[in-house]
Coordinates of C-alpha atoms and ligand atoms in Angstrom, one line a residue:
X1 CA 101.3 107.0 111.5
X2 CA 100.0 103.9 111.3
X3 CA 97.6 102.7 114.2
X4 CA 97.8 100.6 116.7
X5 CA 95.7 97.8 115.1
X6 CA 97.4 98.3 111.8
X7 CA 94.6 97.3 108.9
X8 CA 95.0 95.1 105.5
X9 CA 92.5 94.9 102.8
X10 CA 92.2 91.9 100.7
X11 CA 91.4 92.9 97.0
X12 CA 91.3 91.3 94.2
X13 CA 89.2 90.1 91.0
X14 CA 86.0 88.3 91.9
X15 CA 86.1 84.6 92.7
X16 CA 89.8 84.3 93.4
X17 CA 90.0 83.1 96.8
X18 CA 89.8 86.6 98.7
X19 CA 87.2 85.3 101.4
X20 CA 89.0 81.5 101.5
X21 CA 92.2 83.6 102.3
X22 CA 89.9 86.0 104.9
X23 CA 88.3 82.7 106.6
X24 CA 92.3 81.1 107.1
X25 CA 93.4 84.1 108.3
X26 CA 90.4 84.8 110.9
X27 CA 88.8 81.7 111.2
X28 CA 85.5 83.8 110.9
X29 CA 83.0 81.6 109.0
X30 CA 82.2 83.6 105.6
X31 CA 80.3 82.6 102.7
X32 CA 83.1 81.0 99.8
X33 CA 81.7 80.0 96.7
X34 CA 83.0 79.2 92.8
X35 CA 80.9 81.5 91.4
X36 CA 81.5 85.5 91.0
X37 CA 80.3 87.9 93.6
X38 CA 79.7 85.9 96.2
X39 CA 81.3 88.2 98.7
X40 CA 78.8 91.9 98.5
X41 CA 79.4 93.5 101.7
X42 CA 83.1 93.4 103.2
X43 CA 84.1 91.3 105.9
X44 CA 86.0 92.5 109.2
X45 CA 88.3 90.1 111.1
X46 CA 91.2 90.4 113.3
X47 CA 94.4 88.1 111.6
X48 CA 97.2 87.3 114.0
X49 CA 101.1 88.7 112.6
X50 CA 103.8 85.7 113.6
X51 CA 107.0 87.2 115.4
X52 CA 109.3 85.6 117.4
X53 CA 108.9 86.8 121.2
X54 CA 112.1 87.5 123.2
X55 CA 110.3 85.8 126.5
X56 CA 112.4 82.5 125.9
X57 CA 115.6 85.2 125.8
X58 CA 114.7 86.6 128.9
X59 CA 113.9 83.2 130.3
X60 CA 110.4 84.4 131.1
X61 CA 106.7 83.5 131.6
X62 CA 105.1 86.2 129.7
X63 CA 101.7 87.6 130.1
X64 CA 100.2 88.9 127.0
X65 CA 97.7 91.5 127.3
X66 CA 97.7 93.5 123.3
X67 CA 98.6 89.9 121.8
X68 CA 99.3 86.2 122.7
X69 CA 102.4 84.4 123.1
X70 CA 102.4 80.4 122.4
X71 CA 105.5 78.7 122.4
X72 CA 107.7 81.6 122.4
X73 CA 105.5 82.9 119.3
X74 CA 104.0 86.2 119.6
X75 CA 100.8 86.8 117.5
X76 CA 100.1 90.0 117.3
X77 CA 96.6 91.4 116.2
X78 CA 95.9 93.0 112.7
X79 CA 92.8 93.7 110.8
X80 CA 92.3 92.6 108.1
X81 CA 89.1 93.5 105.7
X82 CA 87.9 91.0 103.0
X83 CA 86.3 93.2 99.8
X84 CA 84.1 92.3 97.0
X85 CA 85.5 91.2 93.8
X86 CA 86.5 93.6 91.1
X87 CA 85.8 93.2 87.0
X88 CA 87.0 95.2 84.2
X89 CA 85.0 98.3 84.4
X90 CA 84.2 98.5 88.3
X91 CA 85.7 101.7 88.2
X92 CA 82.5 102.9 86.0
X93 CA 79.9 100.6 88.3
X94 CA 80.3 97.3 86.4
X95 CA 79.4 94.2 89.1
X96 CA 79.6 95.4 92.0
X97 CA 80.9 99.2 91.0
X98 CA 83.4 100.8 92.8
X99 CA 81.8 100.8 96.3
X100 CA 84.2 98.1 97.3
X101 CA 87.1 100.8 97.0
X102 CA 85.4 103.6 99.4
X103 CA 85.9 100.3 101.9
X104 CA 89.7 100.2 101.2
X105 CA 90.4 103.7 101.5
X106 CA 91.7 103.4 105.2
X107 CA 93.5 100.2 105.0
X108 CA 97.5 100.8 105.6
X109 CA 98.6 98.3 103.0
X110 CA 96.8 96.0 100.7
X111 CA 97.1 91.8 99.3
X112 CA 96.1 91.8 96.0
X113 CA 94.7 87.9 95.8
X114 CA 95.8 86.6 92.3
X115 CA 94.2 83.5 90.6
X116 CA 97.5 82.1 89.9
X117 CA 96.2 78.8 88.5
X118 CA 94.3 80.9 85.7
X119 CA 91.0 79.0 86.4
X120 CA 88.5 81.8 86.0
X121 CA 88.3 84.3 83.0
X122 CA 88.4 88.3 83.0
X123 CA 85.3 88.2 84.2
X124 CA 85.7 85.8 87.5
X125 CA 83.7 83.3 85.5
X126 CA 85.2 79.6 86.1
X127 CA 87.2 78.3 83.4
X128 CA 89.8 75.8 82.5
X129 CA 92.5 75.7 84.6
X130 CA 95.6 77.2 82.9
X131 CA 93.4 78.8 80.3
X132 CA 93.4 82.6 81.6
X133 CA 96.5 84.4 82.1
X134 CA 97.2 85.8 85.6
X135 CA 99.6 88.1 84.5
X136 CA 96.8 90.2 82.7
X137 CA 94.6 90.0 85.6
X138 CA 97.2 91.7 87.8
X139 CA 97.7 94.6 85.2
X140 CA 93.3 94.7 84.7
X141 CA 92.6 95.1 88.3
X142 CA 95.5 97.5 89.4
X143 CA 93.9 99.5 86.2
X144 CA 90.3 99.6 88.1
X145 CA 92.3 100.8 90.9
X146 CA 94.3 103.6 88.8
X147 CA 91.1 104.6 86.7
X148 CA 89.3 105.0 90.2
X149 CA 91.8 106.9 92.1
X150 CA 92.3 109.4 88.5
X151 CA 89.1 109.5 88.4
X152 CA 88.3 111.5 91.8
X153 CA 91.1 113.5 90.8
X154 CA 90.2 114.3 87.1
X155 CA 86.5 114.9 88.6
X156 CA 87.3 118.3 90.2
X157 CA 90.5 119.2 88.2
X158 CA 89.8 122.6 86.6
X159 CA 88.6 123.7 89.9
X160 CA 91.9 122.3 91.6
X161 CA 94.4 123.5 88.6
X162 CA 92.8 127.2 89.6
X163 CA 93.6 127.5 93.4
X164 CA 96.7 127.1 92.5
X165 CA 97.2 129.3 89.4
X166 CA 94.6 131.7 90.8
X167 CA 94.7 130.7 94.8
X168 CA 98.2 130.3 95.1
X169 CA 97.7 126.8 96.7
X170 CA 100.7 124.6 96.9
X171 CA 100.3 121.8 94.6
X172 CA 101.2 119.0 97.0
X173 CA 99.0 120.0 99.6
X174 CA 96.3 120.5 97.3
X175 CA 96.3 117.1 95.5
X176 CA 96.9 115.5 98.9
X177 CA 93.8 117.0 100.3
X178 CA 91.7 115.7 97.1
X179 CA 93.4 112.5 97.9
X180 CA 93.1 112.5 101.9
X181 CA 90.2 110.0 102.0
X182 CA 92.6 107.4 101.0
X183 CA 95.4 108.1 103.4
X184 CA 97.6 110.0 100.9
X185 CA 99.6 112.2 102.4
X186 CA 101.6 115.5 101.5
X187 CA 105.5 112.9 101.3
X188 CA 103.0 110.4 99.0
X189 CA 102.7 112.9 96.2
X190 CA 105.7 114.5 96.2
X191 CA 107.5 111.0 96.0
X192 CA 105.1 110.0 93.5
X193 CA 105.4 113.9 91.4
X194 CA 109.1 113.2 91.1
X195 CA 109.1 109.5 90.2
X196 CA 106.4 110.0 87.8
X197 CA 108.7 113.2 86.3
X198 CA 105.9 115.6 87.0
X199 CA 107.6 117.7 89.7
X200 CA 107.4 121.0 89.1
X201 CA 105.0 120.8 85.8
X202 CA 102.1 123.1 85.6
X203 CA 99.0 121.4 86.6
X204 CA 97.3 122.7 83.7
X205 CA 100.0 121.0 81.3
X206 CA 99.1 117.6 82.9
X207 CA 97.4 115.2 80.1
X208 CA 95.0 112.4 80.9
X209 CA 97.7 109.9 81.0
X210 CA 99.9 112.2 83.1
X211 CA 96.9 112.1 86.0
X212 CA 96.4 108.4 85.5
X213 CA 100.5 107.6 85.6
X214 CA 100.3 110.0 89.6
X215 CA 97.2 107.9 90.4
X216 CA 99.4 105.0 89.9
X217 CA 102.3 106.0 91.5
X218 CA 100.6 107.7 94.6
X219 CA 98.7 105.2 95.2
X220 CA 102.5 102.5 95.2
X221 CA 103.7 105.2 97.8
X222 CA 100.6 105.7 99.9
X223 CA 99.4 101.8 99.6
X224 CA 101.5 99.5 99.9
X225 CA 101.4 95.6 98.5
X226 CA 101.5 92.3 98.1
X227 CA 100.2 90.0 95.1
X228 CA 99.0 86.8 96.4
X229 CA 99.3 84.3 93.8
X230 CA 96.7 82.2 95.3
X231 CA 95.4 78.6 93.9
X232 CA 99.2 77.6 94.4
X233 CA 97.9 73.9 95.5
X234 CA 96.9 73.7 91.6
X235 CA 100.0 72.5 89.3
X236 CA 98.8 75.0 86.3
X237 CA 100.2 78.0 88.6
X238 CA 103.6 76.9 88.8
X239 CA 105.0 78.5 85.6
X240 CA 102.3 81.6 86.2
X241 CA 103.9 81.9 89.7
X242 CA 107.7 82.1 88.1
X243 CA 106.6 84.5 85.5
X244 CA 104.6 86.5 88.0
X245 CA 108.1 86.7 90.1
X246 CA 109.7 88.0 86.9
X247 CA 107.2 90.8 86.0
X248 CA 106.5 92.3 89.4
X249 CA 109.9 90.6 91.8
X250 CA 110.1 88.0 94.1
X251 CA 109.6 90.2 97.0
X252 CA 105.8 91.5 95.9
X253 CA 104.8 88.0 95.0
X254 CA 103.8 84.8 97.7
X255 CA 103.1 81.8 96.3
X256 CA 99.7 80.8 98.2
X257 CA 97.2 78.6 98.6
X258 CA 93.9 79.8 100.8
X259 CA 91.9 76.6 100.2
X260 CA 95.2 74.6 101.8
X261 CA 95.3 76.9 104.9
X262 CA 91.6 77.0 105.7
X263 CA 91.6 73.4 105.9
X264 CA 94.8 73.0 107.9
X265 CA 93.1 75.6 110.5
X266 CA 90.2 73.9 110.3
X267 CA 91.5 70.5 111.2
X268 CA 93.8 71.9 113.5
X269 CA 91.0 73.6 115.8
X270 CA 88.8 70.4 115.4
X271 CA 92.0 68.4 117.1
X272 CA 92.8 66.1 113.9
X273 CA 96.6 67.6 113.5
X274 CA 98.8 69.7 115.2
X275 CA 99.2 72.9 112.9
X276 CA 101.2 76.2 113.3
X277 CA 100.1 78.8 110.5
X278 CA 103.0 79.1 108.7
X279 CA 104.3 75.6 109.0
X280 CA 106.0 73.5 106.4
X281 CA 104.4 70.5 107.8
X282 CA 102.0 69.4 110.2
X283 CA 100.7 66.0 112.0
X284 CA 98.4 64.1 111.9
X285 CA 97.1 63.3 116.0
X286 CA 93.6 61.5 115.5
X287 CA 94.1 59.3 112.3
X288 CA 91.6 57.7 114.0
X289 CA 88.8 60.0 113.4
X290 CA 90.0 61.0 109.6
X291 CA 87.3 60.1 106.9
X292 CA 89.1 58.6 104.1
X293 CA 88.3 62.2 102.0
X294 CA 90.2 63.9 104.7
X295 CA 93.0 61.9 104.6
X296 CA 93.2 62.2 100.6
X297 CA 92.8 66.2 101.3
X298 CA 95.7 66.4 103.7
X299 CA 98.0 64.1 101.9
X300 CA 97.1 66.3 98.8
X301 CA 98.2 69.2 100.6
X302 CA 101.1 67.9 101.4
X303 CA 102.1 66.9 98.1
X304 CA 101.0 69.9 96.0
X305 CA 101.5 73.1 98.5
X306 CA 104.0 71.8 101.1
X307 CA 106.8 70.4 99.8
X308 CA 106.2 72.2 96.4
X309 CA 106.1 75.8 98.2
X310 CA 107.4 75.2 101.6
X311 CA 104.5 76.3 103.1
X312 CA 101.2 77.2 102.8
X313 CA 102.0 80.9 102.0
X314 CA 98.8 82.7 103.9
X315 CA 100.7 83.8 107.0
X316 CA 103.9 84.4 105.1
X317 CA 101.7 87.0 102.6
X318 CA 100.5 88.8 105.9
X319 CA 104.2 89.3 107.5
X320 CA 105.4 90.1 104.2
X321 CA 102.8 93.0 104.2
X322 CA 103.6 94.3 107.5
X323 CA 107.2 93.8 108.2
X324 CA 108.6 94.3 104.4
X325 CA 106.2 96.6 103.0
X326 CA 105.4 98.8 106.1
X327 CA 108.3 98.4 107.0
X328 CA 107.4 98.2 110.9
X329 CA 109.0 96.1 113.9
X330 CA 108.1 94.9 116.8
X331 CA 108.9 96.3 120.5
X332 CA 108.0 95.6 123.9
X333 CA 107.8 98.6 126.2
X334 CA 107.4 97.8 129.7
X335 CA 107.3 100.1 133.0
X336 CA 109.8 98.0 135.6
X337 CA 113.1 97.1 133.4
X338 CA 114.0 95.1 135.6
X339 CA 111.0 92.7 136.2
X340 CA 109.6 93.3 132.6
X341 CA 106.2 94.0 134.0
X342 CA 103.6 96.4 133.5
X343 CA 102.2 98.7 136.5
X344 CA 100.0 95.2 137.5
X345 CA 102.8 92.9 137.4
X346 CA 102.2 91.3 133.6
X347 CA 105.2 90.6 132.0
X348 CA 106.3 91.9 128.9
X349 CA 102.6 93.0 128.7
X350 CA 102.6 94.7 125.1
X351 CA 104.1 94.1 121.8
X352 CA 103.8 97.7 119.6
X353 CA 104.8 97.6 115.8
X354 CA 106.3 101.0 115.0
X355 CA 107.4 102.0 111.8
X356 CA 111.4 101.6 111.2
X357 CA 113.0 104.7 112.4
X358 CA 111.0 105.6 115.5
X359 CA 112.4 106.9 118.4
X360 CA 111.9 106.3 121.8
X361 CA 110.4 109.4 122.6
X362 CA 107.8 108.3 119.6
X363 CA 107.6 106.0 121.2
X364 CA 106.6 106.9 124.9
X365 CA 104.0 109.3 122.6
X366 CA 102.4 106.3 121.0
X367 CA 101.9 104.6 124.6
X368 CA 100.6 107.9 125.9
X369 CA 100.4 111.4 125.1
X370 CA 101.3 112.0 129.2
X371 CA 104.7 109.5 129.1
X372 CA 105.3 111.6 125.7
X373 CA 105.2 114.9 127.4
X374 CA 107.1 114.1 130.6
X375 CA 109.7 112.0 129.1
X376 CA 112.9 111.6 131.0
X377 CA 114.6 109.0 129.2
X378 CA 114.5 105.6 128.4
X379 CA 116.5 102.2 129.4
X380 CA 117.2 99.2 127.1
X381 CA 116.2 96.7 129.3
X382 CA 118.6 93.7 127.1
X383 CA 121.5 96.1 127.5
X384 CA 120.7 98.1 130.7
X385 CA 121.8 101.0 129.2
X386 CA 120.2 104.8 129.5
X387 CA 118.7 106.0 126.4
X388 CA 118.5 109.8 125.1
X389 CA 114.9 110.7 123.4
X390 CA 116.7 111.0 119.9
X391 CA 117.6 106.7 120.5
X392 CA 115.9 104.8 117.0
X393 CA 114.5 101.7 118.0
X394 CA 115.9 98.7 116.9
X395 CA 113.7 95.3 116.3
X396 CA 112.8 93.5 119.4
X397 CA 114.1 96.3 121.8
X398 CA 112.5 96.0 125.1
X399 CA 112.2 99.3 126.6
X400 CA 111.3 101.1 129.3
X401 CA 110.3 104.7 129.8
X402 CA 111.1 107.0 132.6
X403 CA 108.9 110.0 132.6
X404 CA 108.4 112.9 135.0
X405 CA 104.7 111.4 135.7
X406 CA 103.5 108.3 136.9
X407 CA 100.9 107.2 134.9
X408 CA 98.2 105.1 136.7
X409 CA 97.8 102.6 133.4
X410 CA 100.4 100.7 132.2
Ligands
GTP1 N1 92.1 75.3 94.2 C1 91.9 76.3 95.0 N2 90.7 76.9 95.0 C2 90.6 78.0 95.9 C3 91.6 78.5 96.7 N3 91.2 79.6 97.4 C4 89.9 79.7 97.0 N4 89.5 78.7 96.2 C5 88.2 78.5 95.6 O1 87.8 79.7 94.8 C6 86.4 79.9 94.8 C7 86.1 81.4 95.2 O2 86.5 81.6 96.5 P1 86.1 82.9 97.3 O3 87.0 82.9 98.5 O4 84.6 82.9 97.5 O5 86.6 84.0 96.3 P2 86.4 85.6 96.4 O6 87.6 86.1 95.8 O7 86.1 86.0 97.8 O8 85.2 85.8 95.5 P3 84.1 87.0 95.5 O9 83.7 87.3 96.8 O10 82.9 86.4 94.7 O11 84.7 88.1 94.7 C8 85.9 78.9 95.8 O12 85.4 77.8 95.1 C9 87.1 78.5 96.6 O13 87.0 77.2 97.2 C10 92.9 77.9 96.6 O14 93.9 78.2 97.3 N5 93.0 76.8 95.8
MG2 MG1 84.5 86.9 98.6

């Protein structure tokens, strides 16, 4: 289940843009630099998901309390954790080792930040533009990733191959268990044990590859994500970003430029244009106060990421994550359907995002375990219509719960 405050890590090769992409998204000042490894301990931050909010359908003034609603936009709080870079080898404790992906473990989906413009080698080391392919760098780091994962697994194999020869264990509860710190569940591996044709083969029959191709596919069931093909604003990654598209679909890839956003949201907080993340354009309001480098920058911007991309890509690769990958939707549950107000008179207070296929009785669990267990039923508040426990929610229900018990909260 995924939490309330779903969680995103940013990983990636060193010296791609992961903290540029980390400060746009969470304004949090972090250290950026063009060299690798700048980034050694992870940074935190709460990133804001863009959905439309149905207050303008209701014709209401809403009063946010779990997110914020400006101009009938409802941001809704994610984290979001920014990791250090990954080289060749980190599985094995090159640069920074493989600490960086005990930080990831708990994340509910991932953004895998790309240099699309191919400015900095296998390493992370700066070179000529163009001159390193970002299609291998994709295929090197999700290796690290693999190699990581197969290796915690081929670490304690023999031991795990005999509780269920000799133990009788069941083999998807076992490898989930050796894979539990990650958030792999029981459904993970058998979806990935059939994909990967290893359903029903003897553990002890499993080669090196065949652990390493289960690592891989696990981890695509239990971690979903997104490749950032950041450094769009550079023209090199134009033909990179198309064959990115081909290799791994248009739907995993965002064309995105980190640099573009952070400066927008920079300016934008400073006053010097009016900015929505996720934009196609934006205005200039102080011309005034622009020094003639600033100007050059935003008109650069526009030229090379906004009209050539459509937009800036950052907020579109955190939606993407959420609503595509996780497949979750947004709701508003409130306790009066017919004022929209929480218990203290906020209107449509909360916005949860539940994964597609909850119910409303899932629901009235997530908000509390007490409206759970005294669940009468619930109304659609758009449709006024009396909802049986069983009832999937659809994307931007508003819903209220009618339970046996009053709860004081909410
Ligand atoms: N042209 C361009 N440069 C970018 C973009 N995003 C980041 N950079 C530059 O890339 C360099 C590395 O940025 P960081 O955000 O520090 O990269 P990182 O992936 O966090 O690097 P490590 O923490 O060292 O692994 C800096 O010089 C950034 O200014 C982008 O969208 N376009
Ligand atoms: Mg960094």
């Amino acid at each position: 289940m995924v939490s309330t405050m779903p969680e995103v890590a940013l990983i990636g090769k060193t010296n791609v843009g992961k903290s540029t992409m980390f400060a746009a998204l969470t304004m949090l000042p972090v250290r950026i630099e063009a060299r690798p490894f700048t980034t050694i301990k992870p940074n935190v931050g709460v990133a804001y998901l863009k959905v439309k909010c149905v207050c303008k359908e209701f014709g209401v003034k809403d009063n946010p309390k779990n997110s914020l609603c400006i101009d009938g936009v409802r941001y809704v709080p994610v984290k979001v954790i920014d990791l250090a870079g990954l080289i060749p080898g980190a599985h094995e404790g090159r640069g920074l080792g493989n600490k960086f992906l005990d930080e990831m473990r708990m994340a509910d989906a991932l953004i895998h930040v790309v240099d699309a413009a191919g400015s900095t080698d296998a390493e992370g080391r700066p070179c000529p533009p163009g001159s390193y392919d970002p299609l291998l760098e994709v295929e090197a780091i999700e290796r690290e990733v693999v190699l990581w994962v197969s290796g915690m697994l081929r670490r304690d194999w023999a031991k795990t191959t005999r509780l269920v020869e000799h133990g009788g264990a069941d083999v998807s509860k076992i490898l989930a268990t050796r894979l539990s710190g990650l958030g792999v569940m029981e459904s993970h591996v058998d979806k990935a044990m059939e994909k990967a044709g290893l359903s029903g083969r003897k553990l002890r029959d499993w080669s090196a590859d065949d652990v390493e191709l289960f690592a891989a596919t696990v981890m695509k069931e239990a971690k979903p994500m997104v490749i950032a093909a950041n450094k769009a604003d550079m023209p090199q990654s134009i033909d990179n970003i198309k064959r990115l598209k081909e290799r791994y679909g248009d739907e995993n890839v965002v064309p995105c430029s980190a640099e573009a956003e952070l400066a927008l949201r920079r300016a934008s907080e400073k006053g010097l244009i009016s900015y929505t993340p996720g934009d196609s354009t934006f205005t200039v309001l102080r011309e005034d106060l622009l020094t003639p480098q600033q100007r050059r920058a935003l008109e650069s911007i526009k030229e090379r990421v906004l009209d050539v991309w459509g937009s800036t890509g950052v907020q579109e690769v955190l939606n993407r994550v959420y609503f595509d990958k996780l497949g979750l939707i947004p709701v508003y549950p409130v306790a009066d359907a017919s004022s929209l107000t929480d218990s203290e008179g906020n209107v449509l207070p909360d916005v949860y995002l539940v994964p597609r296929g909850t119910t409303v009785k899932q629901l009235a669990y997530m908000i509390h375990t007490e409206l759970g267990e005294s669940f009468i039923y619930a109304v659609d508040v758009r449709k006024k219509t009396k909802l049986g426990e069983n009832t999937v929610l659809k994307e931007n229900d508003v819903i209220s719960i009618v339970a046996a018990k009053k709860l004081k909260r909410k």
